[in-house]
Structures are given as structure tokens and as C-alpha cells.
CSV table of C-alpha atoms and ligand atoms in Angstrom, one decimal:
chain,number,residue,atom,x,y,z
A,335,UNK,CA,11.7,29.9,167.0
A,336,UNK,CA,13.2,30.7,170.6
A,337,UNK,CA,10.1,29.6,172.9
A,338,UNK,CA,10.2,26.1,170.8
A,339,UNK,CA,14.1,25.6,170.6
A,340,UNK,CA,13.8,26.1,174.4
A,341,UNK,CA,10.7,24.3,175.0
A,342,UNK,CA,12.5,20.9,173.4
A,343,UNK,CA,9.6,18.5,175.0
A,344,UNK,CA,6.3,18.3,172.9
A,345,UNK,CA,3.3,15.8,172.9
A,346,UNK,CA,1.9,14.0,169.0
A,347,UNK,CA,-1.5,13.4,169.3
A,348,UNK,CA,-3.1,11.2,166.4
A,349,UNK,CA,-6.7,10.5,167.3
A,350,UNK,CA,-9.3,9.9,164.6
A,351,UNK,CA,-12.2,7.0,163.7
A,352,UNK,CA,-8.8,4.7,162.6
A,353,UNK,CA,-9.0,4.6,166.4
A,354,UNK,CA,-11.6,2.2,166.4
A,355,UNK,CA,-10.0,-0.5,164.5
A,356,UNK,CA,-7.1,-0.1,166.4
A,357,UNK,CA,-4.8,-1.4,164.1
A,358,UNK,CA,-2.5,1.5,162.5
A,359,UNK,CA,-3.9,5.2,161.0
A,360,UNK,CA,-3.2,3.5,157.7
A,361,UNK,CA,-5.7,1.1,158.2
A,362,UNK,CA,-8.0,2.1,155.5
A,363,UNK,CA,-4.3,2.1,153.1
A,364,UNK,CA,-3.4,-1.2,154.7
A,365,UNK,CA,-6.3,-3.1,153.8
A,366,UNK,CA,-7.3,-2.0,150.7
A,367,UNK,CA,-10.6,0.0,152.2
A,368,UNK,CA,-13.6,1.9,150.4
A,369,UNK,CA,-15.1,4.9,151.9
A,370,UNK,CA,-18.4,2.5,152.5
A,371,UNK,CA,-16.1,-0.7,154.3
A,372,UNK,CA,-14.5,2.2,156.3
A,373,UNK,CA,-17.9,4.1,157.3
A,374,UNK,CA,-18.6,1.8,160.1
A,375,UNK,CA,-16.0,3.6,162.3
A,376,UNK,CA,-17.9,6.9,161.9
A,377,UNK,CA,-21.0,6.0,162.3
A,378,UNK,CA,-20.1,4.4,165.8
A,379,UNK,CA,-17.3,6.9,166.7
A,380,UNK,CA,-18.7,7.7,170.1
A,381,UNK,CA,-15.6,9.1,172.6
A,382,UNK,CA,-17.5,9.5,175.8
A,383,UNK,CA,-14.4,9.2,178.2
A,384,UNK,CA,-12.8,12.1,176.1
A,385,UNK,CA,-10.9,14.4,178.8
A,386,UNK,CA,-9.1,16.9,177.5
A,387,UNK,CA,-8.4,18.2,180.9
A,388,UNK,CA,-6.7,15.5,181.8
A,389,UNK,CA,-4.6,14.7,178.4
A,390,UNK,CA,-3.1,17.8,178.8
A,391,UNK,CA,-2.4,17.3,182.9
A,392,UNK,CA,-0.4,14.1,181.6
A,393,UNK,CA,1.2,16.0,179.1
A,394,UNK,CA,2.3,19.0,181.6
A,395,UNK,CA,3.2,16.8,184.3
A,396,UNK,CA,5.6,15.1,181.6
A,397,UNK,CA,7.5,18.4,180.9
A,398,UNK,CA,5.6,18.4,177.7
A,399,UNK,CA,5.6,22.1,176.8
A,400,UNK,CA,3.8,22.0,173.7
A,401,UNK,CA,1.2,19.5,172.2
A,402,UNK,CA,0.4,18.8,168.1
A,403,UNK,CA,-3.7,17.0,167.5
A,404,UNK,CA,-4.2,15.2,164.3
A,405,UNK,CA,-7.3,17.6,162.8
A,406,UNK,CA,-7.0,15.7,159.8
A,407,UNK,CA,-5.5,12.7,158.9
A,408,UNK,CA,-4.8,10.7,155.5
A,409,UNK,CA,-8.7,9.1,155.7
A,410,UNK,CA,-10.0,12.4,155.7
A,411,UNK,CA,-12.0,12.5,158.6
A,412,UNK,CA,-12.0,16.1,160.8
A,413,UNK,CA,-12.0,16.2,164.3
A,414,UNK,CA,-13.2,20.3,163.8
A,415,UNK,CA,-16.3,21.4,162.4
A,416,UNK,CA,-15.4,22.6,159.1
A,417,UNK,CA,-17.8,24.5,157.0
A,418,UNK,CA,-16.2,22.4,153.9
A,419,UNK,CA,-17.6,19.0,154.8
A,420,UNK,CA,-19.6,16.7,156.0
A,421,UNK,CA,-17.1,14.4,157.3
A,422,UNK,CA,-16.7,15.4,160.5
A,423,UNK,CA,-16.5,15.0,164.6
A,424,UNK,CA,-19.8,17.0,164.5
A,425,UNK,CA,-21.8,14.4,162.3
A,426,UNK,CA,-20.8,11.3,164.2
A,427,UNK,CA,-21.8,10.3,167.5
A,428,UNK,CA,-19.3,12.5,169.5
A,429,UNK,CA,-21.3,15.5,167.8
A,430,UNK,CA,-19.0,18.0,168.5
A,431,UNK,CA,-16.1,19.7,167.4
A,432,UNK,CA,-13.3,18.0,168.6
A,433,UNK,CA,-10.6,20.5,168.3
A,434,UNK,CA,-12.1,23.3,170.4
A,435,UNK,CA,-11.9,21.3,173.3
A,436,UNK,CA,-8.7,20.3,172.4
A,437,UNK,CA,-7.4,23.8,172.1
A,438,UNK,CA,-9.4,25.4,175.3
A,439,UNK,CA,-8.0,22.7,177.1
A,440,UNK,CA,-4.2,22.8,176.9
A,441,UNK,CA,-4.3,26.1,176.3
A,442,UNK,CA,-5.5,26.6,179.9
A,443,UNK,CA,-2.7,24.6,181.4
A,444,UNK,CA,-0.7,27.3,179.4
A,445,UNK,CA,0.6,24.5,176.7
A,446,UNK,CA,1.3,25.4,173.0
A,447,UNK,CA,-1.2,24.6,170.3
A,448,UNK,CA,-0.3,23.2,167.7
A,449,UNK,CA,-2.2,21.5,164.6
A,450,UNK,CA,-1.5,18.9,162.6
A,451,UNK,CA,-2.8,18.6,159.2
A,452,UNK,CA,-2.8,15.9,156.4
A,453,UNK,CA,-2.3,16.9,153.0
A,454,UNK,CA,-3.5,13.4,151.5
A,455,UNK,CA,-6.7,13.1,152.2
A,456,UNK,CA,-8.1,9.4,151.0
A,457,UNK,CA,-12.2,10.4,151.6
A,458,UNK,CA,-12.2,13.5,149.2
A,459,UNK,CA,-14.2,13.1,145.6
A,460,UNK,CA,-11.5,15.7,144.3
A,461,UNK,CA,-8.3,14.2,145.7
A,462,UNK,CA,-6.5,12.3,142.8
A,463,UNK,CA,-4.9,9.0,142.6
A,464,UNK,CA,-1.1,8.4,143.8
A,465,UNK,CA,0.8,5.0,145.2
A,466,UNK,CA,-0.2,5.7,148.6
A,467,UNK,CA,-4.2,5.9,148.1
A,468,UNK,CA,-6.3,2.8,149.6
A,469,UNK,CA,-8.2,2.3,146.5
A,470,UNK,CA,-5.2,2.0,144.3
A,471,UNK,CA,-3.4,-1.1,146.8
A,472,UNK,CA,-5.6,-4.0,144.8
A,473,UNK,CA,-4.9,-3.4,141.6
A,474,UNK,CA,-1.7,-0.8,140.8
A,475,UNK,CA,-2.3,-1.0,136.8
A,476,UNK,CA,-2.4,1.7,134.8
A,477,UNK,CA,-5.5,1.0,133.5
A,478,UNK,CA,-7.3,0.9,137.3
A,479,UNK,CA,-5.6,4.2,138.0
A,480,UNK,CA,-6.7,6.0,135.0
A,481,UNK,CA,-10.4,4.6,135.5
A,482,UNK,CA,-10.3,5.7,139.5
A,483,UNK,CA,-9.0,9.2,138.9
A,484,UNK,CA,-11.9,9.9,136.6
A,485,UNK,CA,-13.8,13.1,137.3
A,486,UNK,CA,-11.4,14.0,140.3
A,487,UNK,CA,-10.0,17.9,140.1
A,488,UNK,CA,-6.6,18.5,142.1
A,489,UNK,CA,-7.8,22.2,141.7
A,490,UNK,CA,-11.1,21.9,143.6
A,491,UNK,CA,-8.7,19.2,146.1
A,492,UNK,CA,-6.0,22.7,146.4
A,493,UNK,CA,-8.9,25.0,147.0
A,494,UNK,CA,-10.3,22.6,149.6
A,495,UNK,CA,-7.0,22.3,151.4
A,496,UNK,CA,-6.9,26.2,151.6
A,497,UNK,CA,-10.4,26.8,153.2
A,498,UNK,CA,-10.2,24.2,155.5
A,499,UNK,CA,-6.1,25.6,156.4
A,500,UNK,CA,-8.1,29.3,157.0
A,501,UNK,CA,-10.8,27.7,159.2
A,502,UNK,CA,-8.4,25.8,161.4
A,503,UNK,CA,-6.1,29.4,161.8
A,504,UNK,CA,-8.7,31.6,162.0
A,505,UNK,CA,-11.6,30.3,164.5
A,506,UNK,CA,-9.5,29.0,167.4
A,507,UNK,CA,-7.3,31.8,168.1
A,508,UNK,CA,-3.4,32.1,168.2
A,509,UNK,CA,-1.8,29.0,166.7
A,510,UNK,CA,1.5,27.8,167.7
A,511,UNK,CA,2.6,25.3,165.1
A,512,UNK,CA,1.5,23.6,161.8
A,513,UNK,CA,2.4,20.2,161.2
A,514,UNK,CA,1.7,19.4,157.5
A,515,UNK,CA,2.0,16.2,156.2
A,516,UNK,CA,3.4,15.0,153.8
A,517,UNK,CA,4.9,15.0,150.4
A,518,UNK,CA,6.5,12.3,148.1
A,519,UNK,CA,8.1,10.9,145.2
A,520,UNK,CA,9.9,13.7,143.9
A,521,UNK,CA,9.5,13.3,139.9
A,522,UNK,CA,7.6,10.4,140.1
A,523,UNK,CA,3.9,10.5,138.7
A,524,UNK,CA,2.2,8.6,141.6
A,525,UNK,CA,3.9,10.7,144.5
A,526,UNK,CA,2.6,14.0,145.5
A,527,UNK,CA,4.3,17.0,145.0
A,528,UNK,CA,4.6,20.6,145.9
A,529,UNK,CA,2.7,22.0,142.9
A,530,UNK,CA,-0.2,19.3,144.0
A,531,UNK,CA,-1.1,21.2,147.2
A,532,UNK,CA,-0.3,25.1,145.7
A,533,UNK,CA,2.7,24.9,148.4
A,534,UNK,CA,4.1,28.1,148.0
A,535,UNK,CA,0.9,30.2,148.1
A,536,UNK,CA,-0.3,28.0,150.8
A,537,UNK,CA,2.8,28.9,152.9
A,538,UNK,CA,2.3,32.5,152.1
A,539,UNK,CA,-1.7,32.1,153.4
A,540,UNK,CA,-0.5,31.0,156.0
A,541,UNK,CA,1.8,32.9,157.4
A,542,UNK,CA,-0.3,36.0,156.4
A,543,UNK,CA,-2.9,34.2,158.6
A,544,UNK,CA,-0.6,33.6,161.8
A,545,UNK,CA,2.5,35.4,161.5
A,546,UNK,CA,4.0,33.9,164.7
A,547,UNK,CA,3.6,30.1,163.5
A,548,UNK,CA,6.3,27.6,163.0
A,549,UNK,CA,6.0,25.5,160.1
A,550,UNK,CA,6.9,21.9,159.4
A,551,UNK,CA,9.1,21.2,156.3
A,552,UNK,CA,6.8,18.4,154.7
A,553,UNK,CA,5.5,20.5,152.2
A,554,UNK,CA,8.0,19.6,149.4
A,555,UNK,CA,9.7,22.7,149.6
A,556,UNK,CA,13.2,22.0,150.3
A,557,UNK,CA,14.5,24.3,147.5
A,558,UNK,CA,12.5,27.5,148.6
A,559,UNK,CA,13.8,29.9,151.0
A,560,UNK,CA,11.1,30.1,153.0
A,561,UNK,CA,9.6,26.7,152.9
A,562,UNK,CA,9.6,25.4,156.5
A,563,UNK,CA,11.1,26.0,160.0
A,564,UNK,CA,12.4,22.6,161.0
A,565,UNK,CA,13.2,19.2,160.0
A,566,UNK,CA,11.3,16.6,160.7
A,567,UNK,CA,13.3,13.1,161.2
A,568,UNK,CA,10.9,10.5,162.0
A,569,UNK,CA,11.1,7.2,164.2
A,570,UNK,CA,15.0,7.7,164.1
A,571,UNK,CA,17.1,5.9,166.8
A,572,UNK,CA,19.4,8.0,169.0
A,573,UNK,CA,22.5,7.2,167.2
A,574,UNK,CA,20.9,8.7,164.0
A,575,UNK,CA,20.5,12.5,165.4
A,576,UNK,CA,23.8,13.5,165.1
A,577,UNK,CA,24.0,14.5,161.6
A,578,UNK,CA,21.2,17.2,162.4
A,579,UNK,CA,23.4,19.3,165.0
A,580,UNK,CA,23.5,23.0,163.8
A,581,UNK,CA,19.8,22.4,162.0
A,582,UNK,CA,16.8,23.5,163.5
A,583,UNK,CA,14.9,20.4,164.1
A,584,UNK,CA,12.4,18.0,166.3
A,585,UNK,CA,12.5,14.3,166.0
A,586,UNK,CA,8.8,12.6,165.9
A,587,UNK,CA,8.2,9.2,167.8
A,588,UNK,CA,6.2,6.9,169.0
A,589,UNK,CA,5.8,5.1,172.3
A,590,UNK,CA,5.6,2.0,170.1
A,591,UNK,CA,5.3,1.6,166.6
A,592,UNK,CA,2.1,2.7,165.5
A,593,UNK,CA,0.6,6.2,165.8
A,594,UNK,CA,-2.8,5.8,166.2
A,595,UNK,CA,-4.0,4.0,168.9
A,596,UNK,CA,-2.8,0.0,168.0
A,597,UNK,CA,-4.3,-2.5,170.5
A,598,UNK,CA,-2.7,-5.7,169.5
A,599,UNK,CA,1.1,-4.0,169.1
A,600,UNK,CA,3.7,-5.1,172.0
A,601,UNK,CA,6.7,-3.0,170.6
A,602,UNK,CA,6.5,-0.6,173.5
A,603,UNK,CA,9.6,1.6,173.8
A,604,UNK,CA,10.6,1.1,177.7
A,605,UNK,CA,11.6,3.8,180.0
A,606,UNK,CA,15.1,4.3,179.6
A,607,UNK,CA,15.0,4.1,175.2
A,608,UNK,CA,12.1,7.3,175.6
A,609,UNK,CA,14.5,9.1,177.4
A,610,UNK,CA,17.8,8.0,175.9
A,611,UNK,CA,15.4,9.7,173.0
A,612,UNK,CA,15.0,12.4,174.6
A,613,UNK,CA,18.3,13.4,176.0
A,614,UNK,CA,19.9,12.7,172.9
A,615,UNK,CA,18.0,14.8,170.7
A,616,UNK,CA,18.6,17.5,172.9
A,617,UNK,CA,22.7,16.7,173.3
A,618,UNK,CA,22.3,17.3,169.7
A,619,UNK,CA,20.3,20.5,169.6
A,620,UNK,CA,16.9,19.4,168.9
A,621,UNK,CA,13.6,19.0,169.7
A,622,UNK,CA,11.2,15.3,170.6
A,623,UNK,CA,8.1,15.3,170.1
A,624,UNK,CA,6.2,11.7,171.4
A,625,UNK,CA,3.2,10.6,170.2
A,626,UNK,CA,0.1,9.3,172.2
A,627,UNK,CA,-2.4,7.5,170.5
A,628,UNK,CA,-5.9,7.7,172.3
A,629,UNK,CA,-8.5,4.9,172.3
A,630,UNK,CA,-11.9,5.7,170.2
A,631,UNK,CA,-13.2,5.9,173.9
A,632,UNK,CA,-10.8,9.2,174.1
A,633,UNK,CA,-8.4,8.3,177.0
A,634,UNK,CA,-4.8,7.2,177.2
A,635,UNK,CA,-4.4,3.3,177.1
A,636,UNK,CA,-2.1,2.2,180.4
A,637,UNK,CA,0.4,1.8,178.8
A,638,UNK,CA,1.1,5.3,178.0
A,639,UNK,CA,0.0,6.7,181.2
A,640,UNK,CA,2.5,4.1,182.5
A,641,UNK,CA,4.9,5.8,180.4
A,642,UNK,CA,4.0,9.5,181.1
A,643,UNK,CA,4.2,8.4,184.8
A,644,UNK,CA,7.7,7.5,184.6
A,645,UNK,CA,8.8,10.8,182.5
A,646,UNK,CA,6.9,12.9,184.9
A,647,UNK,CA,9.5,11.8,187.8
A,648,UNK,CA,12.4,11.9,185.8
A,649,UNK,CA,11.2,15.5,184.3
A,650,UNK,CA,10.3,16.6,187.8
A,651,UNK,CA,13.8,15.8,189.3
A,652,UNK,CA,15.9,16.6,185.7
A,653,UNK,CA,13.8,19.3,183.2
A,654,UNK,CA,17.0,21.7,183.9
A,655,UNK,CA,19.4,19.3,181.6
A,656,UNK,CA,16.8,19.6,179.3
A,657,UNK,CA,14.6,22.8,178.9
A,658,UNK,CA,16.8,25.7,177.3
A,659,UNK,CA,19.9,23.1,176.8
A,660,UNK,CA,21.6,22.5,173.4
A,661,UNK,CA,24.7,20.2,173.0
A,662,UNK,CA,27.9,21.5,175.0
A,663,UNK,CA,30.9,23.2,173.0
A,664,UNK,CA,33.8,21.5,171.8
A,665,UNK,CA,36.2,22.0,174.3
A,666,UNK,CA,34.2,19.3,176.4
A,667,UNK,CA,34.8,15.8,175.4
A,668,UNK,CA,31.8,13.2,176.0
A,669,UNK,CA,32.7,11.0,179.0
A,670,UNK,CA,32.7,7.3,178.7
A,671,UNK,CA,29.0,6.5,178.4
A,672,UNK,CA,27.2,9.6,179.3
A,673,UNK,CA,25.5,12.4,177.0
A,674,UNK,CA,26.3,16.1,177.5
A,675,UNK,CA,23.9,18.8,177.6
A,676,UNK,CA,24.4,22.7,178.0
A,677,UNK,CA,22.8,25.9,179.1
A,678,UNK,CA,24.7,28.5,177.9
A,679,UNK,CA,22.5,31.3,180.1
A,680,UNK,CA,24.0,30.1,183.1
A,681,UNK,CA,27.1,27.8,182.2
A,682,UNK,CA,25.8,24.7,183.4
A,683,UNK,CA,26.9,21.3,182.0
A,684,UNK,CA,24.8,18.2,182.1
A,685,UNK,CA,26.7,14.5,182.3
A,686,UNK,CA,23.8,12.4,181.9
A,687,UNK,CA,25.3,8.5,182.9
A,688,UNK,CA,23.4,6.6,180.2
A,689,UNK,CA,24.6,3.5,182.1
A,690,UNK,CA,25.9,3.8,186.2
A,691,UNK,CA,30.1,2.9,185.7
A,692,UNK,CA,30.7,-0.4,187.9
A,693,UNK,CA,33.8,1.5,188.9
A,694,UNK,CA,31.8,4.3,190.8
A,695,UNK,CA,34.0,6.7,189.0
A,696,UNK,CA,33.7,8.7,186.4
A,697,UNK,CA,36.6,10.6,184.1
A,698,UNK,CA,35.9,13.6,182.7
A,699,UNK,CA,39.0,14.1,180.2
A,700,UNK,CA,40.9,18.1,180.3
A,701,UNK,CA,38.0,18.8,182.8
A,702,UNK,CA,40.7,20.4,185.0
A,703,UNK,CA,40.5,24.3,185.7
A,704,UNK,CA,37.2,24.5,184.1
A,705,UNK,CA,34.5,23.4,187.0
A,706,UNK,CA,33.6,25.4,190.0
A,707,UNK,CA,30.8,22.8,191.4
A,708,UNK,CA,29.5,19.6,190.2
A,709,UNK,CA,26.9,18.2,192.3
A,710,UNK,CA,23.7,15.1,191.3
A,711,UNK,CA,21.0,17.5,190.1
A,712,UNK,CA,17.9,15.3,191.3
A,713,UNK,CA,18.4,15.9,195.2
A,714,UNK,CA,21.8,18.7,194.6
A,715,UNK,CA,24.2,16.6,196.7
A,716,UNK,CA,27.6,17.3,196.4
A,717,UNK,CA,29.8,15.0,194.6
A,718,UNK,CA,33.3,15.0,195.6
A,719,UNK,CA,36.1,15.0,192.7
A,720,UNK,CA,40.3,14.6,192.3
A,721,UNK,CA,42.1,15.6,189.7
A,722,UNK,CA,44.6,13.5,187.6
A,723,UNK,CA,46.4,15.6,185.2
A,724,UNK,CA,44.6,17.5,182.7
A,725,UNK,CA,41.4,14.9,183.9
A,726,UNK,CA,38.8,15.0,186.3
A,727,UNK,CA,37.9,12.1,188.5
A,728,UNK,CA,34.4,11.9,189.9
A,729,UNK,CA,33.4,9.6,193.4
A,730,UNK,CA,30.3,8.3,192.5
A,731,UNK,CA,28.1,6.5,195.2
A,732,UNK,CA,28.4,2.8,195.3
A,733,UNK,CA,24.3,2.6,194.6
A,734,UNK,CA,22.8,4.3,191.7
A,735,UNK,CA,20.9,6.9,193.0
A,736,UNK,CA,17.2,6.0,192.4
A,737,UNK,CA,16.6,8.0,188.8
A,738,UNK,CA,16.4,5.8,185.4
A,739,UNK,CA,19.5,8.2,184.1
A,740,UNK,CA,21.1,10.2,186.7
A,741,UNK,CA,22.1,13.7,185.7
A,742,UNK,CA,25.6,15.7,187.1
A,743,UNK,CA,25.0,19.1,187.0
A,744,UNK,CA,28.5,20.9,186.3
A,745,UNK,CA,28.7,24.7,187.5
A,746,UNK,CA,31.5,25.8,184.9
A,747,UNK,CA,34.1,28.7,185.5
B,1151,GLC,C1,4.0,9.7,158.5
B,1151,GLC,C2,2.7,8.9,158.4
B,1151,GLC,C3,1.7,9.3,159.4
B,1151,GLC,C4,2.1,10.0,160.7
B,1151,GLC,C5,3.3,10.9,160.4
B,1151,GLC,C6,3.9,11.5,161.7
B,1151,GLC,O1,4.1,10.6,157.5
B,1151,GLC,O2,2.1,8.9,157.2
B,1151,GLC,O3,0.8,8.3,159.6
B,1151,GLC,O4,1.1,10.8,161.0
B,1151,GLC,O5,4.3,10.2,159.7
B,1151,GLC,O6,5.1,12.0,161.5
């Protein structure tokens, strides 16, 4: 786990023909689509302003270390050219195997690869019935349920999921992380459950297949020893992450609400919430991964270039309170208002002022004896301190220095 624990900043990619309508990935669940209402978006998925050059430029310039591509979401539909189906990249109008590109792509601007990959899959003939299936939102009976999982085989479904798994970590080379999703309803009859996707042997192919990867933990095996590397909290706010100190863990969010790409949706998290996100996950020893979701055209909609943008400058002038950082020991109490990060390699503590003190001072309390330096770490300008006591007082320039959240950089003795 050491590169990713470092790493800390990742970029979600969910990108599929639920693109097209532009309103949610669960589109197809949402409003009650069959396969044939739902065709129309792959017979006309055509991405011809698909880059991914310049996806994973954005993602780089963020401070994005790794990056996760939806090769399969809940509708089914594969962005690789699988030898198990027909529903596929390849057989639309982009007529080509999405992935590859992907993976050539990032991997020559020396990102991670990782994969995600949906268990549910709401297109397969084999895949049975359960509360979350489109075709079971108009009419939840019994009766309807019995009649609709007619002639469907979890085994065939199981054996499906392991071909396609062993095509995706076998024909495009050394595969950082898996991102399986997802698994529900622990003892109830319409969730989905470990035994439905052969979990355990699936695991095991897995890691037989690509002994390095990391593993998500969405496979329902919280009670097996070996059933998943991190924790996966999802659309959290900052003030939930603290529970998960001392786990290994990444917290998954969005820019807004949605994850696929969601026209009509004004929710958009603003500058300083993303990196409130970020800096808190890591002041809690953990790991954000932010999703993009790309128009059916295949770029980045403005506004999360516009986004990107504004991570890019505070990365460039900040990735050291970040990248190999974890959250500071005890012995250092959290300032008024600010969020403390550490690197342990070379004793550095980060005071990141979540909001600029009106007093232009700021206390750090029993800081005496223990610093050797502290300085702003965008433009490494000294800032001048006194000492009160046990406490240490900061001078703080009268103007906020021109970063969304300035960072102190504290050399430590
Ligand atoms: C959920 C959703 C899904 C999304 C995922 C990302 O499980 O079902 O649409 O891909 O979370 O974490």
C-alpha cells in the first residue's frame, strides 16, 4: 500500500452511454428503463472529442497521482473489448476499445491505473433480480420478480464476472487498483451478496492475476481476512473522516452530486469545500479520490476544468502538506481553525488556516521548544513568532496571502 498511502490524490472517472442522457449513471434504475428504451444511447454513443492525453494532463497538473475508469458500470455496458460480449465501446460508433487508450494514456504521464468494475450488471440475460435492478422499479411484487428472474443463472452471471475480471488484468498490462462495486443488503433476499459474485475465489483470481493490486472492500467481505485493502466512505463531509484515522482508507467524491456526467445539476462543490475535502482526509490519514464525469462527446465539461484549474495552483504551490503526510501526533494540538498535516520523513508540520484569523495572529498551544522554523510554504517567507508561555504566537500578514487555504510549513526540532 505505501506508493498509494503516499500518493493520497487520485482521479474517479465514470464515463459510459448514461453519458448521453446526462442525467445520473442510474438513469436506466431511475426511470424504470428496458434494455430496448435504453439502446438509443448506444447506438448514437459517438465520443469524437475523446482525449485521453489531455484527461490525464488535467489530472497530473491537479496533483492527481493515480486515476480509476468506469470499464463497466451497473447498465452493463464495456468501455473494453471484451471477448464475453457484444455490449461494448467496439460495437457502437466510437468503435474502439475505450480502455486501451485510457490506460496508454495516463500511463505515459506516469499515473496509476486503476479499473473500476461493476458487479451489478442491469444488461446481462444471466444477472438475477434484486431491489436495485431497473426492471424491478415499476412493479416490486413478488409475483413480477419471480416472473422477471425466469431463466436467469447467477452461475453463468459468476462465470461471466470472472472472464471478463481476467481480460481486464491480463491484456493491458500491470494494474494498479480494482475498484469493485458493490454489495448490499446483508441477509436480505433482494440485496446482493458475497456468495452472488463467488467473492472469495474471485479475490483469490485476482490477486493470483496481479499480485501488486490494491483492492477495494465492496465485495461483501468484511469478515474475511483478506477481503479488501481499504475502505471506501463515499460522498462524506469533512467532519465525518475522523472516525477512519488509524484505517487504511480513500474517501470517493464528486465535484457535484452526480457521477456520470449530469448536465442540468447546479450542486457544484466550490473551491475551497474540494480542498477542505482534501486536506481533511489527509489530516486524518487517508486518501480522496474526485470524480470527473466526461460528456458522451469525451471531454471535461467547464466546470470541472474550472475546478482542476483551481486545484492545479493550489497543488503547485502546496502538494508538500499533502503527498506523503498523514495526521500529526498527539503532542500537537489543532490550532483554532486550521487542520494539521505531518511528514514524518522529514518532521515537517502543516497548519493549513481553513479560514485567515481577523486578528493576524495565530496561537499554537505548548508549541514552545518544539519548532526550529515556520515559514508560508507557497512562496517560503519567513513568518516571525513570540512566545507566550508554553504557547506560540504567530504574525500573520494583515492580507491573506493570495492561496484559497494558506499552508504554514513548521520545521520541528
Ligand atoms: C455507488 C453508486 C455508483 C458509483 C459508486 C462510486 O455505489 O452505485 O453509481 O459508481 O458509488 O463510489
Amino acid at each position: 500500500m505505501a506508493w498509494w498511502t503516499n500518493d493520497r490524490f487520485g482521479m474517479f472517472i465514470h464515463w459510459g452511454i448514461y453519458s448521453m442522457a446526462a442525467r445520473h449513471e442510474w438513469v436506466k434504475h431511475n426511470e424504470h428503463m428496458t434494455n430496448e428504451e435504453y439502446q438509443k444511447y448506444f447506438d448514437f454513443f459517438d465520443p469524437d472529442q475523446f482525449d485521453p492525453t489531455a484527461w490525464a494532463k488535467q489530472a497530473k497538473a491537479a496533483g492527481m497521482k493515480y486515476a480509476v475508469l468506469t470499464t463497466k458500470h451497473h447498465d452493463g455496458f464495456c468501455l473494453f473489448d471484451s471477448k464475453y460480449t457484444d455490449y461494448k465501446a467496439t460495437n457502437t460508433p466510437a468503435h474502439r476499445d475505450l480502455v486501451r487508450e485510457y490506460v496508454n494514456a495516463f500511463r505515459a504521464q506516469g499515473l496509476k491505473i486503476g479499473f473500476y468494475y461493476s458487479l451489478l450488471d442491469w444488461h446481462h440475460p444471466d444477472y438475477t433480480m434484486d431491489d436495485a435492478h431497473p426492471l424491478v422499479q415499476m412493479d416490486t411484487s413478488q409475483a413480477n420478480y419471480d416472473r422477471l428472474n425466469k431463466g436467469r443463472d447467477m452461475r453463468k452471471y459468476r462465470q461471466y464476472l470472472r472472464d471478463q475480471i481476467t481480460e481486464l488484468l491480463t491484456n493491458y498490462g500491470k494494474i494498479d487498483i480494482l475498484w469493485l462495486d458493490w454489495t448490499w443488503g446483508k441477509g436480505d433476499k433482494r440485496g446482493k451478496h458475497a456468495e452472488d459474485w463467488g467473492a472469495v475465489e474471485l479475490l483469490k483470481l485476482i490477486r493470483k492475476l496481479q499480485p501488486g493490486i490494491i483492492v477495494d472492500n465492496r465485495l461483501g467481505l468484511d469478515d474475511y481476512a483478506d477481503g479488501g485493502d481499504f475502505e471506501t466512505p463515499e460522498q462524506v463531509s469533512p467532519t465525518q473522516l475522523a472516525p477512519y484515522r488509524g484505517k487504511t482508507w480513500e474517501t470517493c467524491q464528486t465535484f457535484s452530486g452526480s457521477w456520470g456526467y449530469y448536465r442540468d445539476e447546479n450542486s457544484w462543490k466550490n473551491d475551497h469545500q474540494l480542498l477542505d475535502l482534501l486536506i481533511t482526509s489527509v489530516a486524518n490519514g487517508g486518501n480522496l479520490i474526485l470524480n470527473v464525469g466526461p460528456t458522451a462527446r469525451g471531454e471535461f465539461d467547464y466546470r470541472a476544468k474550472n475546478a482542476l484549474d483551481s486545484l492545479s495552483l493550489w497543488m503547485h504551490a502546496n502538494s508538500r502538506s499533502i503527498y506523503n503526510c498523514t495526521y500529526a501526533p498527539e503532542e500537537f494540538k489543532v490550532p483554532e481553525g486550521t487542520r494539521l498535516t505531518y511528514d514524518k520523513s522529514t518532521r515537517r508540520l502543516y497548519v493549513h488556516l481553513m479560514e485567515y484569523p481577523g486578528t493576524h495572529t495565530l496561537v499554537l498551544p505548548g508549541y514552545k521548544d518544539k519548532i526550529r522554523y515556520v515559514q508560508f510554504l507557497h512562496d517560503a517567507s519567513e513568518i516571525k513568532s513570540k512566545v507566550d508561555g508554553a504557547d506560540v504566537t504567530l504574525l500573520l500578514p494583515e492580507r491573506k496571502p493570495n492561496v484559497e487555504i494558506p499552508v504554514i510549513e513548521l520545521m520541528l526540532k
